Coordinates of C-alpha atoms in Angstrom, one line a residue:
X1 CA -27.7 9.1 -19.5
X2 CA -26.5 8.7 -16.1
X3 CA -28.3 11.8 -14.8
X4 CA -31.2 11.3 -16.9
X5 CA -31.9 7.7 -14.9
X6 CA -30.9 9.6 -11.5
X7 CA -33.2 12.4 -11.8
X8 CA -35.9 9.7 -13.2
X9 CA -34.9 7.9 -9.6
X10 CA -35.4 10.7 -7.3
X11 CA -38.6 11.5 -8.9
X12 CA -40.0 7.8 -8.5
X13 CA -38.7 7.6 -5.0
X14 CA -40.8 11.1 -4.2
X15 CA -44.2 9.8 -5.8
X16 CA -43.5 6.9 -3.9
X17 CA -43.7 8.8 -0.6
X18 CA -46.7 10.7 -1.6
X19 CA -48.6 7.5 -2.7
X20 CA -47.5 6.1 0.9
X21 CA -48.6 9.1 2.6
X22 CA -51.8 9.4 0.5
X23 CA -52.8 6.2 1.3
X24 CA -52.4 6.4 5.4
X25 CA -54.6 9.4 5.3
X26 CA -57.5 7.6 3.5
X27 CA -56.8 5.0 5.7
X28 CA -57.2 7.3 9.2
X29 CA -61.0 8.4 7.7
X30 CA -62.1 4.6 7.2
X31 CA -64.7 4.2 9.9
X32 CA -63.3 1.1 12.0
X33 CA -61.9 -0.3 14.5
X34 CA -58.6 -2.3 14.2
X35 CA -58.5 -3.7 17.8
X36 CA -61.1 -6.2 16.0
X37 CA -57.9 -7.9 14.7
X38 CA -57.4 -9.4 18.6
X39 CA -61.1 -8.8 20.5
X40 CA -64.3 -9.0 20.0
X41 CA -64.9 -5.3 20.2
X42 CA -68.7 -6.1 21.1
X43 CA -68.0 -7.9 24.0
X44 CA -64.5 -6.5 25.1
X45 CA -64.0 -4.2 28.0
X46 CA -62.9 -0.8 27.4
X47 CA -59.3 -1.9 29.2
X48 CA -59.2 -4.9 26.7
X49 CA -59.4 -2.7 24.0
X50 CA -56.9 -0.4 24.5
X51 CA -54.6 -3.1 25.3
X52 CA -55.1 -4.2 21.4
X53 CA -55.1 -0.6 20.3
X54 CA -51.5 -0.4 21.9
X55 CA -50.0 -3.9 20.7
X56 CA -51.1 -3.1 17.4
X57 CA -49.5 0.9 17.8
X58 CA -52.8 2.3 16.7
X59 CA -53.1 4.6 20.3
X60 CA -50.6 6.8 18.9
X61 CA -51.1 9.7 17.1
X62 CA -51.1 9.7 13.5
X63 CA -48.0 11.7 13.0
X64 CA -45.8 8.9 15.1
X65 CA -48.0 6.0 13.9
X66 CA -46.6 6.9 10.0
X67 CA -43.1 8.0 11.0
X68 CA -42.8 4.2 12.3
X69 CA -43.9 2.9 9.5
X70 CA -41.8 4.4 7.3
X71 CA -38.4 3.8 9.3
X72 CA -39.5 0.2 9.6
X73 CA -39.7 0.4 5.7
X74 CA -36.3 1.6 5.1
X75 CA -34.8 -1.1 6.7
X76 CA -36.8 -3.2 4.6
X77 CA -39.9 -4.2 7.2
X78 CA -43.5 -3.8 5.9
X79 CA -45.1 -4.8 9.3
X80 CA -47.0 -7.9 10.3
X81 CA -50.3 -8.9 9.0
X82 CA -52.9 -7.9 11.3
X83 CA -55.2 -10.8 11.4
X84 CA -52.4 -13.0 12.0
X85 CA -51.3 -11.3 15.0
X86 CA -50.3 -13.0 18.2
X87 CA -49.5 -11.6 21.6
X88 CA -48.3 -13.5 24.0
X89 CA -45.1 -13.7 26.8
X90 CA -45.1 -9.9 25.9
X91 CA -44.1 -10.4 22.4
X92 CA -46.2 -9.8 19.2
X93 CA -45.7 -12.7 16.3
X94 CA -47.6 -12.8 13.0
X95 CA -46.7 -12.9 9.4
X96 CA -44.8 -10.4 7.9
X97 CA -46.6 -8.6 5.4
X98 CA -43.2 -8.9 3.0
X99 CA -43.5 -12.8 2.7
X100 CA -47.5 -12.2 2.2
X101 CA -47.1 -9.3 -0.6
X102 CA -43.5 -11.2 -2.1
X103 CA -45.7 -14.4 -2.4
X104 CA -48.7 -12.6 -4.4
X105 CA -45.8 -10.4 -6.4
X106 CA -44.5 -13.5 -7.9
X107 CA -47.8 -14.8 -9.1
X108 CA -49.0 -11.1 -10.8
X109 CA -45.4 -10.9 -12.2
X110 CA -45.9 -13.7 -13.7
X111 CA -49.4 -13.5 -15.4
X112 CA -48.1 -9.4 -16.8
X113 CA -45.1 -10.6 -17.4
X114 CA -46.2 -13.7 -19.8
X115 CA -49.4 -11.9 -21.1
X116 CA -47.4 -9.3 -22.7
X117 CA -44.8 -11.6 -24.2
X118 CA -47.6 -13.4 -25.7
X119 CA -49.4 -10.3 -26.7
X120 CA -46.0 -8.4 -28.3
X121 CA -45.6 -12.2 -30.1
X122 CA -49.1 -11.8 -31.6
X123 CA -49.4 -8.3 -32.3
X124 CA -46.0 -7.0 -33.8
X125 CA -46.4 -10.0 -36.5
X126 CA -50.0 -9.0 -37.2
X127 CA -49.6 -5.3 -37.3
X128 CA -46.7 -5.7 -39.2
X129 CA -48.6 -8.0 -42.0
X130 CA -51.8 -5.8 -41.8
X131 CA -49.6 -2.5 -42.5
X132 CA -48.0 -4.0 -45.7
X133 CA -51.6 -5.0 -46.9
X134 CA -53.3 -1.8 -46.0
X135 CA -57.3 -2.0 -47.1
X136 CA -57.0 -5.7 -48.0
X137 CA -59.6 -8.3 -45.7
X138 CA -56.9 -9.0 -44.0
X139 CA -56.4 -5.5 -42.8
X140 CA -60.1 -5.4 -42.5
X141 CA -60.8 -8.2 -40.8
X142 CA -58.1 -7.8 -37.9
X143 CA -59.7 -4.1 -37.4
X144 CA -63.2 -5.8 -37.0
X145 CA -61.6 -8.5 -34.3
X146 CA -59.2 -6.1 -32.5
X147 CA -62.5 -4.0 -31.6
X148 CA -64.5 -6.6 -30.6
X149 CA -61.8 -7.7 -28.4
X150 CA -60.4 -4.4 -26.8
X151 CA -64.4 -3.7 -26.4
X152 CA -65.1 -6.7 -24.3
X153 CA -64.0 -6.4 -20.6
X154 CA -61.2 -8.8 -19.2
X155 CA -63.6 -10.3 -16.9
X156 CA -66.3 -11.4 -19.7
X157 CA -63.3 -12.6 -21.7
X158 CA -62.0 -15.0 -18.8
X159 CA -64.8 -16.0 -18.1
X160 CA -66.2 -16.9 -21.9
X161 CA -62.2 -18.8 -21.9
X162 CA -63.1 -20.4 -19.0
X163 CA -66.4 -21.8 -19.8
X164 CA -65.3 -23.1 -23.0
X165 CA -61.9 -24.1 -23.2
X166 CA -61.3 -25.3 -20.0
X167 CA -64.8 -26.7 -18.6
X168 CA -66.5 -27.7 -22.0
X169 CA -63.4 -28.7 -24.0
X170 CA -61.4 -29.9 -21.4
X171 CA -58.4 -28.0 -23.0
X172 CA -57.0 -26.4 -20.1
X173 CA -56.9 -26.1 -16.3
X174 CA -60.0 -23.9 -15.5
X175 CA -58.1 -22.5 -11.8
X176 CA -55.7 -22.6 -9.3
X177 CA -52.0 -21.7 -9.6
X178 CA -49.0 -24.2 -9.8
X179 CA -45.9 -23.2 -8.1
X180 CA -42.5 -23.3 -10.2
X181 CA -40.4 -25.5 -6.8
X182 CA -42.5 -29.1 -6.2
X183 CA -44.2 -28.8 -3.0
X184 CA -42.8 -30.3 0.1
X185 CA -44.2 -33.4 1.8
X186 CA -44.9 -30.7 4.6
X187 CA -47.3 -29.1 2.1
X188 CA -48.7 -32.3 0.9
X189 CA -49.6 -33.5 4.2
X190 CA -51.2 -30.2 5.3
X191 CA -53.3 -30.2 2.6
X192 CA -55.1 -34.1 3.3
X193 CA -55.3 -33.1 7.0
X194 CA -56.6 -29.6 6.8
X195 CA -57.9 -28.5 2.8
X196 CA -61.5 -28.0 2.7
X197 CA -63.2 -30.3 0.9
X198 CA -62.6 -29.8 -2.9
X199 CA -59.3 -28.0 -2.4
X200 CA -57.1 -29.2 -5.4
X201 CA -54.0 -31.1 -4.6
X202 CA -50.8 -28.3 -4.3
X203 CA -48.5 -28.6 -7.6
X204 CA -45.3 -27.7 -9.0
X205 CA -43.1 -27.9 -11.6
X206 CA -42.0 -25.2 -14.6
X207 CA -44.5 -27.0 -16.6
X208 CA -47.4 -27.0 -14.4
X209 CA -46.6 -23.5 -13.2
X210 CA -46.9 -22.2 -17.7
X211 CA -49.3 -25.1 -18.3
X212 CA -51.7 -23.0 -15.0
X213 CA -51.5 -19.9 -16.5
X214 CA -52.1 -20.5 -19.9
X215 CA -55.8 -19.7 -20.0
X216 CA -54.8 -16.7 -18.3
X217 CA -51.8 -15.5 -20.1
X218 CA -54.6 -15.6 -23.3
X219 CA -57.2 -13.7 -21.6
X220 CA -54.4 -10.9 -20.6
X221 CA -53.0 -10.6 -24.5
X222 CA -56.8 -10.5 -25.9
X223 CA -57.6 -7.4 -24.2
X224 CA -54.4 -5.5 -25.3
X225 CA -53.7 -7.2 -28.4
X226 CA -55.8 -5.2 -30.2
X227 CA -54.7 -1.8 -29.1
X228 CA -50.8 -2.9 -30.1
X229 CA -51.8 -3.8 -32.9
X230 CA -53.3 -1.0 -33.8
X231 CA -50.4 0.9 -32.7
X232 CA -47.7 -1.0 -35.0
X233 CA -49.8 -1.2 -38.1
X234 CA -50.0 2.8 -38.2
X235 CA -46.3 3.4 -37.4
X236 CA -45.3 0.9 -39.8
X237 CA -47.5 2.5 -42.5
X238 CA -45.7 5.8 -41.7
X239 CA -42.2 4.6 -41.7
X240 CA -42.6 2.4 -44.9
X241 CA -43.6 5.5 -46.6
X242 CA -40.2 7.4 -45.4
X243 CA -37.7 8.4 -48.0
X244 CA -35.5 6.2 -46.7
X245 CA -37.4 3.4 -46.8
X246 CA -38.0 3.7 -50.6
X247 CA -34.1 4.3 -50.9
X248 CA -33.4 0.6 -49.6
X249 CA -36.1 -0.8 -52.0
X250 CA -34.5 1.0 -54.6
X251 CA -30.9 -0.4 -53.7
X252 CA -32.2 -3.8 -54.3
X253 CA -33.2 -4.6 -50.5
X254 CA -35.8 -7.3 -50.4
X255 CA -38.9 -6.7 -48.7
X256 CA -38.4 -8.9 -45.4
X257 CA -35.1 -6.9 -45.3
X258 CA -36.8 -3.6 -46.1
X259 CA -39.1 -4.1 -42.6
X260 CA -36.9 -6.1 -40.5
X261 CA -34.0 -3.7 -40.8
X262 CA -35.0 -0.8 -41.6
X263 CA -38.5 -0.1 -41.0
X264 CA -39.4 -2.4 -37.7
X265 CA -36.7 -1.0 -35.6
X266 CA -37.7 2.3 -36.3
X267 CA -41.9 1.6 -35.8
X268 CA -41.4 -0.8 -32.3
X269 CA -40.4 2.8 -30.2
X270 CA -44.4 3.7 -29.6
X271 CA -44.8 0.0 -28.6
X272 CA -42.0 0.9 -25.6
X273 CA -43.4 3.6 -24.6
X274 CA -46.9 2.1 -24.6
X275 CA -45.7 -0.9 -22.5
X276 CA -44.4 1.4 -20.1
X277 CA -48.0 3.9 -20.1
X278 CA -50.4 0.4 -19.9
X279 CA -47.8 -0.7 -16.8
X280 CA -51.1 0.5 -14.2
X281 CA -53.3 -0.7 -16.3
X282 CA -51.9 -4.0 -16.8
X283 CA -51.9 -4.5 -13.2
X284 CA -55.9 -3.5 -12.6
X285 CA -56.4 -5.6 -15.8
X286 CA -54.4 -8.9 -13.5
X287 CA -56.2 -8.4 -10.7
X288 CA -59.6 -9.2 -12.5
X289 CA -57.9 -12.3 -13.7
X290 CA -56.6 -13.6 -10.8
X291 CA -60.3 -13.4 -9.4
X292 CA -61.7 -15.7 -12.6
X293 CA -58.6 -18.2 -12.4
X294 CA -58.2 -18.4 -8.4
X295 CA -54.7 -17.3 -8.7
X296 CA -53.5 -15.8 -5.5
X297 CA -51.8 -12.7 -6.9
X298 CA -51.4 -8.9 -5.6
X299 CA -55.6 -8.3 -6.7
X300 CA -56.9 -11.1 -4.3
X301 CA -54.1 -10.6 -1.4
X302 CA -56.0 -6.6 -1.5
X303 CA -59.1 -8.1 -2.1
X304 CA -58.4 -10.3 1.1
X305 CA -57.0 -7.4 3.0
X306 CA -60.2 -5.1 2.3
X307 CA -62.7 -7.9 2.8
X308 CA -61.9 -8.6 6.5
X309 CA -64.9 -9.5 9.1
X310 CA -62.9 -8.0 11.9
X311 CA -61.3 -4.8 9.6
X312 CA -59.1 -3.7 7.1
X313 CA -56.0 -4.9 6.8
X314 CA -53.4 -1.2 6.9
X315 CA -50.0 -3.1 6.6
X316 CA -51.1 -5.7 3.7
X317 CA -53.2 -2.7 2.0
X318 CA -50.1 -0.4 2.4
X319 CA -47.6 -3.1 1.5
X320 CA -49.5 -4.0 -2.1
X321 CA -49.9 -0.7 -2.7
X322 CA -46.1 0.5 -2.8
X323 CA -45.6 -2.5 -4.4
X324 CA -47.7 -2.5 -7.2
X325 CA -46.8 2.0 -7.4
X326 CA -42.6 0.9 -7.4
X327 CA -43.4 -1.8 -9.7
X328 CA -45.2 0.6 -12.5
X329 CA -42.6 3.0 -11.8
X330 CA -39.9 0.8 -12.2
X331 CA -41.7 -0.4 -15.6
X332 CA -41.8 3.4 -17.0
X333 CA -37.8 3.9 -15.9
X334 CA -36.7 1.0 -17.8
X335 CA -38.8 1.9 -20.5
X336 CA -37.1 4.9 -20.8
X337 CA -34.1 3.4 -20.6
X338 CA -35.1 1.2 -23.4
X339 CA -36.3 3.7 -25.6
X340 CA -33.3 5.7 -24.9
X341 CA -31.0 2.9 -26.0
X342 CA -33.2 2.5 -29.2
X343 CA -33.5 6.7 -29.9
X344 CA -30.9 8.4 -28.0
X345 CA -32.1 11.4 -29.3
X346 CA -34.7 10.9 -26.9
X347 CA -33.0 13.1 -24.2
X348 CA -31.7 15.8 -26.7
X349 CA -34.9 16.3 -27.6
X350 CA -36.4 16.4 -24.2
X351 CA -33.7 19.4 -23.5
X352 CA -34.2 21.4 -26.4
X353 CA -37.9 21.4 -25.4
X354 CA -36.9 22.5 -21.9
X355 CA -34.8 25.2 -23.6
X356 CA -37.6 26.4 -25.9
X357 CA -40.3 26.8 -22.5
X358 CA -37.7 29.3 -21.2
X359 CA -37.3 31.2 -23.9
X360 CA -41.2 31.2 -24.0
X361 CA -41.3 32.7 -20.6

């Protein structure tokens, strides 16, 4: 096992260093100019210019610009924001791009993270029920709902959640995000002084933080509880008709025994690996969301960095980028692991496979 997750390591690690490299190169062929981050490129003289290109280390050739970058990433620096770039007394100050992306992290963790709770609560049970009723309404009705739901695009869903539950019904907060620390008196005070006008008050609290990203947590699950469902209710109805299965029933198990025991365990592995397979997906699927609810998550913070009057933002681009690609990688190596722990025939079988291509060739 140890091998298996250190081979699994080195691969993620390489993918991470294409991905980086993959996206500097796009980057390079984006037609403009980053000195717009300090001057008014319009106005500026050709000397004033420059100057910017060199403060912000874009004068250098490509080669050297990216081999900076990435020994500033091993020790753990993404860069500074470049909007938020000072120069002055011959030093540069901004905000680091790891506070911006570890900020927006927190918040899309958060919204994956508790939509697939919810959804794995919702659709295990269901699958579960429709496969021991197979052809009943029940079984019917679910397939009817879980396409109309997995057909309907996240955006329409939060939206229609939105409308209804939260402006019409009053039900739930229609935006904004709730921190789980209180804010400070610092934070409080900013906001009377300097919040534009309809700004909400800044929050806090465990219960705020859930009570936030309810609405959103829903519209997450809808989309993919359909799918898992789906998914469970045909590997159940496979593994209740196992030998073994029957063998149990016929020892006097009862039937909440019968799938608990014996057949759930063996039916939940697809749901792993699934997890694991919608990880990018999930992601994509978040950033949609946070653009309904107003949450400041990895999706607006790249929407933000893309959006810029004076450019695009490389470092905050870069920086959600490896994040988000180490974060779906990370998902699929602990999925493994997972599934390994559940099957740990997994890896035997992934050998004897290996063994059967060379004999091939």
């Amino acid at each position: 096992m140890f091998v298996y997750v250190l081979r699994r390591l080195v691969i993620a690690v390489v993918l991470l260093w294409i991905l980086s490299v993959i996206t500097f190169v796009i980057y390079l062929q984006v037609p403009a100019d980053p000195a717009g981050f300090l001057v008014d490129v319009q106005h500026a003289s050709p000397a004033q210019i420059a100057q910017a290109h060199h403060i912000l280390g874009t004068d250098r050739p490509a080669v050297v610009q990216y081999e900076k970058y990435v020994v500033r990433l091993l020790h753990g620096d993404l860069g500074l924001s470049w909007p938020t770039v000072v120069f002055s007394n011959g030093h540069i100050e901004g905000e680091p791009v790891g506070t911006i992306v570890w900020r927006a992290a927190l918040v899309t963790g958060s919204l994956v993270l508790g939509g697939f709770i919810l959804l794995l609560l919702v659709a295990v049970p269901l699958g579960t029920f429709a496969a021991t009723r197979p052809r009943s309404m029940l079984d019917r009705l679910t397939l009817g709902l879980s396409v109309a739901a997995i057909s309907t695009h996240p955006l329409v869903v939060g939206l229609l959640l939105q409308l209804f539950v939260a402006n019409k019904w009053k039900l739930l907060p229609a935006s904004g995000y709730c921190t789980v620390p209180h804010p400070s008196a610092a934070d409080v005070q900013a906001w009377k002084l300097f919040a534009p006008t309809g700004t909400p008050a800044p929050c806090g609290g465990i219960g705020q933080w859930g009570w936030h990203l309810l609405l959103p947590w829903f519209t997450f699950a809808l989309f993919f509880v359909a799918l898992y469902m789906r998914i469970v209710r045909a590997r159940m109805l496979e593994v209740l008709d196992e030998p073994w299965v029957r063998t149990a029933r016929a020892k006097g198990a009862s039937e909440l025994r019968v799938i608990r025991s014996h057949a759930l365990r063996n039916a939940i592995a697809p749901v792993v690996t699934m997890t694991a397979m919608d990880a990018g997906m999930a992601i994509g699927i978040a950033m949609y969301i946070e653009t309904v609810f107003g949450l400041p998550g990895l999706g607006r913070t790249m929407i933000r960095a893309l959006a810029g009057f004076q450019g695009y933002d490389l470092p905050v681009i870069l920086g959600v980028t490896l994040v988000a690609a180490a974060a779906i990688i990370l998902l699929n190596l602990v999925a493994d692991i997972v599934l390994l722990a559940i099957d740990p025939t997994v890896t035997r079988r992934g050998r004897g496979v290996q063994r059967a291509l060379g004999r091939a060739a």
